[in-house]
Amino acid sequence: MTRREKVMRMSVEQPLWRALAAYRVLTMMYAIGLFVAAYDEFARPWVAVAFYALLAVWTLATLPKVASEAGCTRRFLAVDLAIAVGGILLTLVADDHDRILGGGPTLPSIWTAGSVLAFAIKGGWRWAALASTAVAVANLVERGAPARDTVHNVILVWVASIAIGYVVEVARASERTLARALEIEAATRERERLARDIHDSVLQVLAMVKRRGAALGGEAAELGRLAGEQEVALRTLVSGGMVPVSRVSEDAAQGAVVRAVEEPDGSDGPVDLRGLLMPYAGARVSVAEPGAPVTLPADAARELAAAVGAALDNVERHAGAQARAWILIEDEPDEVIVSVRDDGPGIPEGRLAQAEGEGRMGVALSIRGRLRDLGGSAELFSTPGQGTEVELKVPKSEKSERTARGKR
């Protein structure tokens, strides 16, 4: 039975929504209490009664709306803010003018802060700034002049709402990072479990076929060699978590291995270079990669992979069918470096110049030419008797992508 890892997600916003719902109810009751205590001082108390009836119905009916981010839609926020601003302006009609000038509270009082906080929790500090500005303008219009207490309250609501909105944005970013880390951890555990299962079954069978084929000889030896290559490729796949697929076919006449790499969809987007180079791994070719995506523009990645393929062809052609090769992928801040090293006899001094003179342009065109077109470089180091190393460098700047596109 397959066991699946479960990633538990917790929302850092949910407690804020619950607190906001409680705040709206409490501040609604507080605003009504202020009105009841000063009922005789209102010029038109019936206007205030009508507003508080609307406020009470709206606050209680919309409690499910402020219970979560999904329910708190833009339309709801707009209506909620309109009620808050309308209540502030309606104070001019309901309350006594002298009481307003004396610093009396508005009809919604501190309930308006709940409307602004809903904007902050929903959309971050920018939405909070917009809502608090609308409330500030309404307060200044209601008071008629920017008195000290009015300015103080306006600035307090403005700063508090923007700060809360910013904290919410940071919390959301942290939550996404945590969720991604948990997903990676769960995927890693599942990959390790699959690797153990594969090691106990498929890899052991391939290893047995390789040994038995070598012992029997003939066509069985060739089958064993292929099983050995697939064992190495599969072992690399389950250990590194790579997903690209390679097709391996044999040319019986030449005995050469031809690998066709499955190119990812979306040729214009960035490509993980590891996916293009991992299919080269085999019994005699080892690939070392950094364990994280090495992204390049699609054209640049394919050209670099083709240059690596040309280097491996040279290893097989000139170092012998039994020579081993190693591919090292390095992801630097401003460039990608791929080194191809072999344990062959090396290249005698002057041999490359002689090959170019004879019209053999494998290194000059297939390797150096490709890298030059990408704005990179290819360097070859060889010591007779100690093997050969080809170092390919491709910059991460947009130059390589523009150059590669210009070749189409």
Coordinates of C-alpha atoms in Angstrom, one line a residue:
M1 CA 0.0 0.0 0.0
T2 CA 1.4 3.4 -1.0
R3 CA 2.0 5.8 1.8
R4 CA 1.6 9.5 1.0
E5 CA 3.1 12.4 2.9
K6 CA 0.6 15.0 4.0
V7 CA 1.6 18.6 4.1
M8 CA -0.3 20.4 6.8
R9 CA -0.9 24.1 6.1
M10 CA -1.8 26.7 8.7
S11 CA -2.9 30.2 7.9
V12 CA -1.3 33.0 9.8
E13 CA -4.3 35.3 8.8
Q14 CA -7.1 33.3 10.3
P15 CA -6.6 34.6 13.9
L16 CA -6.6 38.1 12.5
W17 CA -10.0 37.6 10.7
R18 CA -11.5 36.1 13.9
A19 CA -10.2 39.1 15.9
L20 CA -11.6 41.5 13.3
A21 CA -15.0 39.9 13.6
A22 CA -15.0 40.3 17.3
Y23 CA -13.7 43.9 17.1
R24 CA -16.6 44.9 14.7
V25 CA -19.2 43.6 17.1
L26 CA -17.7 45.2 20.2
T27 CA -17.2 48.5 18.5
M28 CA -20.7 48.5 17.1
M29 CA -22.0 48.0 20.7
Y30 CA -19.7 50.8 21.9
A31 CA -20.9 53.3 19.3
I32 CA -24.6 52.5 20.2
G33 CA -23.7 52.9 23.9
L34 CA -22.2 56.4 23.3
F35 CA -25.4 57.4 21.4
V36 CA -27.7 56.2 24.2
A37 CA -25.6 58.0 26.8
A38 CA -25.9 61.3 24.9
Y39 CA -29.3 60.8 23.3
D40 CA -30.7 64.2 24.6
E41 CA -27.8 66.1 23.1
F42 CA -28.5 65.1 19.5
A43 CA -30.3 67.5 17.2
R44 CA -32.0 64.8 15.1
P45 CA -31.8 61.6 17.1
W46 CA -34.0 59.7 14.7
V47 CA -31.3 60.0 12.0
A48 CA -28.8 58.4 14.4
V49 CA -31.3 55.7 15.4
A50 CA -31.8 54.8 11.7
F51 CA -28.0 54.7 11.1
Y52 CA -27.4 52.5 14.2
A53 CA -30.2 50.1 13.1
L54 CA -28.5 49.8 9.7
L55 CA -25.0 49.4 11.4
A56 CA -26.2 46.7 13.7
V57 CA -27.9 44.7 10.9
W58 CA -24.9 45.1 8.6
T59 CA -22.3 44.1 11.3
L60 CA -24.2 41.0 12.5
A61 CA -25.2 39.9 9.0
T62 CA -21.7 40.2 7.6
L63 CA -19.9 38.3 10.3
P64 CA -19.4 35.3 7.9
K65 CA -17.9 37.7 5.4
V66 CA -15.1 38.7 7.8
A67 CA -14.4 35.2 8.9
S68 CA -12.0 34.5 6.1
E69 CA -10.2 36.1 3.2
A70 CA -12.4 34.4 0.6
G71 CA -15.6 35.9 2.0
C72 CA -14.2 39.4 2.3
T73 CA -14.6 40.4 -1.3
R74 CA -13.8 43.7 -2.9
R75 CA -17.5 44.5 -3.2
F76 CA -18.0 43.8 0.5
L77 CA -15.1 46.0 1.4
A78 CA -16.4 48.9 -0.8
V79 CA -19.8 48.8 0.8
D80 CA -18.4 48.5 4.3
L81 CA -16.2 51.5 3.8
A82 CA -19.1 53.4 2.3
I83 CA -21.1 52.8 5.5
A84 CA -18.2 53.9 7.6
V85 CA -17.7 57.1 5.6
G86 CA -21.4 57.7 5.3
G87 CA -21.8 57.4 9.0
I88 CA -19.1 60.0 9.6
L89 CA -20.7 62.5 7.2
L90 CA -24.2 61.8 8.6
T91 CA -23.0 63.0 12.0
L92 CA -23.3 66.6 10.6
V93 CA -27.1 65.9 10.2
A94 CA -27.8 64.0 13.4
D95 CA -25.6 65.6 16.0
D96 CA -25.5 69.1 17.4
H97 CA -23.1 71.5 15.7
D98 CA -21.5 72.7 18.9
R99 CA -21.0 69.2 20.1
I100 CA -19.2 68.4 16.8
L101 CA -16.9 71.4 17.2
G102 CA -16.3 70.4 20.8
G103 CA -14.8 67.1 19.7
G104 CA -17.8 64.8 20.0
P105 CA -17.5 61.4 18.5
T106 CA -18.9 60.5 15.0
L107 CA -21.8 58.2 14.7
P108 CA -19.7 55.1 13.9
S109 CA -17.0 56.2 16.3
I110 CA -14.1 53.6 16.4
W111 CA -16.1 51.1 14.3
T112 CA -14.6 52.7 11.2
A113 CA -11.2 51.4 12.2
G114 CA -12.6 47.8 11.7
S115 CA -13.4 48.7 8.1
V116 CA -9.9 50.0 7.5
L117 CA -8.4 47.0 9.1
A118 CA -10.4 44.7 6.8
F119 CA -8.7 46.4 3.9
A120 CA -5.3 46.0 5.5
I121 CA -5.7 42.3 6.2
K122 CA -7.2 41.6 2.7
G123 CA -4.9 43.7 0.5
G124 CA -1.9 44.7 2.5
W125 CA -0.6 48.2 3.3
R126 CA -1.5 49.8 0.0
W127 CA -5.2 48.9 0.4
A128 CA -4.9 50.1 4.0
A129 CA -3.5 53.4 3.0
L130 CA -6.4 53.9 0.5
A131 CA -9.1 53.1 3.0
S132 CA -7.6 55.2 5.8
T133 CA -7.2 58.2 3.5
A134 CA -10.9 58.0 2.7
V135 CA -11.8 57.9 6.4
A136 CA -9.4 60.8 7.1
V137 CA -11.0 63.0 4.5
A138 CA -14.5 62.2 5.8
N139 CA -13.3 63.1 9.4
L140 CA -11.9 66.4 8.2
V141 CA -15.1 67.3 6.3
E142 CA -17.2 66.3 9.4
R143 CA -15.1 68.5 11.7
G144 CA -14.9 71.4 9.3
A145 CA -11.3 72.1 10.2
P146 CA -8.1 70.1 11.0
A147 CA -8.3 70.2 14.8
R148 CA -5.6 68.6 17.0
D149 CA -7.7 65.7 18.2
T150 CA -9.0 65.0 14.7
V151 CA -5.5 65.0 13.1
H152 CA -4.3 62.8 15.9
N153 CA -7.0 60.2 15.4
V154 CA -6.5 60.3 11.6
I155 CA -2.8 59.8 11.8
L156 CA -3.2 57.0 14.4
V157 CA -5.6 55.0 12.2
W158 CA -3.4 55.7 9.1
V159 CA -0.2 54.5 10.7
A160 CA -1.7 51.5 12.5
S161 CA -3.6 50.2 9.4
I162 CA -0.5 50.5 7.1
A163 CA 1.7 48.8 9.7
I164 CA -0.8 45.9 10.1
G165 CA -1.1 45.7 6.3
Y166 CA 2.7 45.4 5.9
V167 CA 2.9 42.8 8.7
V168 CA 0.2 40.8 6.9
E169 CA 2.2 40.9 3.6
V170 CA 5.3 39.7 5.4
A171 CA 3.4 36.9 7.1
R172 CA 1.9 35.8 3.8
A173 CA 5.4 35.6 2.2
S174 CA 6.7 33.7 5.2
E175 CA 3.7 31.3 5.0
R176 CA 4.4 30.6 1.3
T177 CA 8.1 29.9 2.0
L178 CA 7.2 27.6 4.8
A179 CA 4.6 25.7 2.7
R180 CA 7.1 25.3 -0.1
A181 CA 9.7 24.0 2.4
L182 CA 7.2 21.5 3.8
E183 CA 6.3 20.3 0.2
I184 CA 10.0 19.9 -0.6
E185 CA 10.6 17.9 2.6
A186 CA 7.6 15.7 1.9
A187 CA 8.7 15.1 -1.7
T188 CA 12.2 14.3 -0.5
R189 CA 10.9 11.7 1.9
E190 CA 8.8 10.1 -0.8
R191 CA 11.7 10.1 -3.2
E192 CA 13.9 8.4 -0.5
R193 CA 11.1 5.8 0.0
L194 CA 10.9 5.1 -3.7
A195 CA 14.7 4.9 -4.0
R196 CA 14.7 2.2 -1.3
D197 CA 12.0 0.3 -3.1
I198 CA 13.8 0.6 -6.5
H199 CA 17.1 -0.4 -4.9
D200 CA 15.5 -3.5 -3.5
S201 CA 14.0 -4.5 -6.8
V202 CA 14.9 -2.9 -10.2
L203 CA 18.5 -1.9 -9.5
Q204 CA 19.4 -5.3 -8.1
V205 CA 17.8 -7.0 -11.2
L206 CA 19.8 -4.7 -13.5
A207 CA 23.0 -5.3 -11.6
M208 CA 22.4 -9.1 -11.9
V209 CA 21.8 -8.8 -15.6
K210 CA 25.0 -6.9 -16.0
R211 CA 27.0 -9.5 -14.1
R212 CA 25.4 -12.5 -15.8
G213 CA 25.8 -10.9 -19.3
A214 CA 29.5 -10.2 -18.7
A215 CA 29.9 -13.9 -17.6
L216 CA 28.1 -15.4 -20.6
G217 CA 29.7 -13.2 -23.2
G218 CA 28.6 -12.7 -26.8
E219 CA 25.2 -10.9 -27.3
A220 CA 24.5 -11.4 -23.6
A221 CA 27.6 -9.3 -22.8
E222 CA 26.1 -6.4 -24.9
L223 CA 22.8 -6.8 -23.1
G224 CA 24.6 -6.7 -19.7
R225 CA 26.4 -3.5 -20.8
L226 CA 23.1 -1.8 -21.6
A227 CA 21.7 -3.0 -18.3
G228 CA 24.7 -1.5 -16.5
E229 CA 24.1 1.9 -18.2
Q230 CA 20.5 1.9 -17.3
E231 CA 21.4 1.0 -13.7
V232 CA 23.7 4.0 -13.4
A233 CA 21.1 6.3 -15.1
L234 CA 18.3 5.0 -12.8
R235 CA 20.4 5.3 -9.7
T236 CA 21.3 8.9 -10.6
L237 CA 17.6 9.6 -11.2
V238 CA 16.3 8.4 -7.9
S239 CA 19.2 9.9 -5.9
G240 CA 19.0 13.4 -7.5
G241 CA 15.3 13.6 -8.2
M242 CA 15.7 14.5 -11.8
V243 CA 12.8 13.8 -14.1
P244 CA 14.0 14.3 -17.7
V245 CA 13.7 11.2 -19.9
S246 CA 16.4 10.0 -22.3
R247 CA 16.1 7.6 -25.1
V248 CA 19.0 5.3 -25.7
S249 CA 19.5 3.5 -29.0
E250 CA 22.3 1.3 -30.3
D251 CA 23.9 1.5 -33.7
A252 CA 25.0 -2.1 -34.2
A253 CA 27.3 -1.3 -37.1
Q254 CA 29.2 1.5 -35.3
G255 CA 28.7 0.5 -31.7
A256 CA 28.0 4.2 -30.8
V257 CA 25.5 5.2 -28.2
V258 CA 23.1 7.9 -29.5
R259 CA 21.1 9.8 -26.8
A260 CA 18.2 12.0 -27.8
V261 CA 17.1 14.3 -25.0
E262 CA 13.5 15.1 -24.4
E263 CA 13.3 18.9 -24.7
P264 CA 10.9 20.6 -22.2
D265 CA 7.8 22.3 -23.3
G266 CA 7.9 26.0 -23.8
S267 CA 11.2 26.5 -25.7
D268 CA 11.2 30.2 -24.9
G269 CA 11.3 29.9 -21.2
P270 CA 14.2 29.1 -18.9
V271 CA 15.4 25.5 -18.9
D272 CA 17.1 23.5 -16.2
L273 CA 20.4 22.5 -17.7
R274 CA 20.6 19.4 -15.5
G275 CA 17.7 17.9 -17.4
L276 CA 19.6 18.2 -20.7
L277 CA 22.9 16.7 -19.4
M278 CA 21.6 13.9 -17.1
P279 CA 20.8 11.6 -20.0
Y280 CA 24.5 11.5 -20.8
A281 CA 25.1 9.6 -17.6
G282 CA 26.0 6.0 -18.1
A283 CA 28.3 3.2 -17.1
R284 CA 31.3 5.2 -18.3
V285 CA 30.0 8.8 -17.9
S286 CA 29.3 10.3 -14.4
V287 CA 27.4 13.6 -13.9
A288 CA 27.9 15.8 -10.9
E289 CA 25.3 18.6 -10.4
P290 CA 24.7 21.1 -7.6
G291 CA 21.4 19.6 -6.4
A292 CA 19.4 22.7 -7.4
P293 CA 18.0 23.9 -10.8
V294 CA 20.7 25.4 -13.1
T295 CA 18.5 27.6 -15.3
L296 CA 19.5 29.1 -18.7
P297 CA 17.5 30.4 -21.6
A298 CA 16.2 27.4 -23.6
D299 CA 18.4 28.1 -26.7
A300 CA 21.5 28.7 -24.7
A301 CA 20.9 25.5 -22.6
R302 CA 20.4 23.4 -25.7
E303 CA 23.6 24.8 -27.4
L304 CA 25.6 24.1 -24.2
A305 CA 24.2 20.6 -24.0
A306 CA 25.2 20.0 -27.7
A307 CA 28.7 21.2 -27.0
V308 CA 28.9 18.7 -24.1
G309 CA 27.7 16.0 -26.4
A310 CA 30.4 16.9 -28.9
A311 CA 33.0 16.7 -26.2
L312 CA 31.8 13.3 -25.2
D313 CA 31.9 12.1 -28.8
N314 CA 35.5 13.2 -28.9
V315 CA 36.2 11.2 -25.8
E316 CA 34.7 8.0 -27.3
R317 CA 36.4 8.6 -30.7
H318 CA 39.9 9.5 -29.5
A319 CA 40.2 8.1 -26.0
G320 CA 38.8 4.7 -26.7
A321 CA 35.5 2.9 -26.0
Q322 CA 36.6 2.0 -22.5
A323 CA 37.6 5.6 -21.4
R324 CA 35.6 7.1 -18.6
A325 CA 34.3 10.7 -18.5
W326 CA 33.1 13.0 -15.8
I327 CA 30.7 16.0 -16.3
L328 CA 30.7 18.7 -13.6
I329 CA 28.0 21.3 -13.6
E330 CA 28.8 24.5 -11.6
D331 CA 26.2 27.3 -11.1
E332 CA 28.1 30.5 -10.4
P333 CA 26.4 33.9 -9.7
D334 CA 27.0 35.3 -13.2
E335 CA 27.8 32.3 -15.3
V336 CA 27.3 28.5 -15.7
I337 CA 30.4 26.3 -16.0
V338 CA 30.4 22.8 -17.4
S339 CA 33.6 20.7 -17.3
V340 CA 34.0 17.5 -19.3
R341 CA 37.0 15.4 -18.2
D342 CA 38.2 12.0 -19.3
D343 CA 41.0 9.6 -18.3
G344 CA 42.2 9.0 -21.9
P345 CA 45.7 9.4 -23.2
G346 CA 45.4 13.1 -23.7
I347 CA 46.0 15.2 -26.8
P348 CA 49.6 15.6 -28.2
E349 CA 50.8 19.1 -28.5
G350 CA 49.9 20.7 -31.8
R351 CA 47.4 18.0 -32.6
L352 CA 44.4 20.4 -32.5
A353 CA 46.0 22.8 -35.0
Q354 CA 46.9 19.9 -37.2
A355 CA 43.3 18.6 -37.1
E356 CA 41.9 22.1 -38.1
G357 CA 44.4 22.2 -41.0
E358 CA 43.1 18.8 -42.2
G359 CA 39.5 20.1 -42.1
R360 CA 38.5 18.4 -38.9
M361 CA 36.5 21.1 -37.1
G362 CA 35.0 19.2 -34.2
V363 CA 36.5 21.3 -31.5
A364 CA 36.7 24.5 -33.4
L365 CA 33.0 24.5 -34.6
S366 CA 31.0 22.0 -32.5
I367 CA 32.5 23.2 -29.2
R368 CA 34.2 26.6 -29.4
G369 CA 32.0 27.9 -32.1
R370 CA 28.8 27.1 -30.1
L371 CA 30.2 28.8 -27.0
R372 CA 31.4 31.8 -28.9
D373 CA 27.9 32.3 -30.4
L374 CA 26.5 32.3 -26.8
G375 CA 29.0 34.9 -25.6
G376 CA 30.8 32.3 -23.6
S377 CA 34.1 30.5 -24.0
A378 CA 35.6 27.0 -24.3
E379 CA 39.0 26.1 -22.9
L380 CA 40.8 22.8 -23.5
F381 CA 43.4 21.4 -21.1
S382 CA 45.3 18.3 -22.0
T383 CA 48.4 16.6 -20.8
P384 CA 49.7 13.5 -22.7
G385 CA 49.0 10.4 -20.6
Q386 CA 46.8 12.3 -18.1
G387 CA 43.5 12.8 -20.0
T388 CA 41.8 15.9 -21.3
E389 CA 39.5 18.5 -19.8
V390 CA 37.1 20.8 -21.6
E391 CA 35.8 23.8 -19.6
L392 CA 32.7 25.4 -21.1
K393 CA 31.4 28.8 -19.7
V394 CA 28.1 30.5 -20.6
P395 CA 27.1 33.9 -19.1
K396 CA 23.7 34.2 -17.4
S397 CA 23.2 37.7 -18.9
E398 CA 20.7 38.4 -21.7
K399 CA 23.5 38.5 -24.2
S400 CA 23.5 34.7 -24.6
E401 CA 19.8 34.6 -25.1
R402 CA 19.8 37.4 -27.8
T403 CA 22.7 35.8 -29.6
A404 CA 21.0 32.4 -29.6
R405 CA 17.8 33.9 -30.9
G406 CA 19.7 35.7 -33.6
K407 CA 20.9 32.3 -35.0
R408 CA 17.3 31.2 -35.8

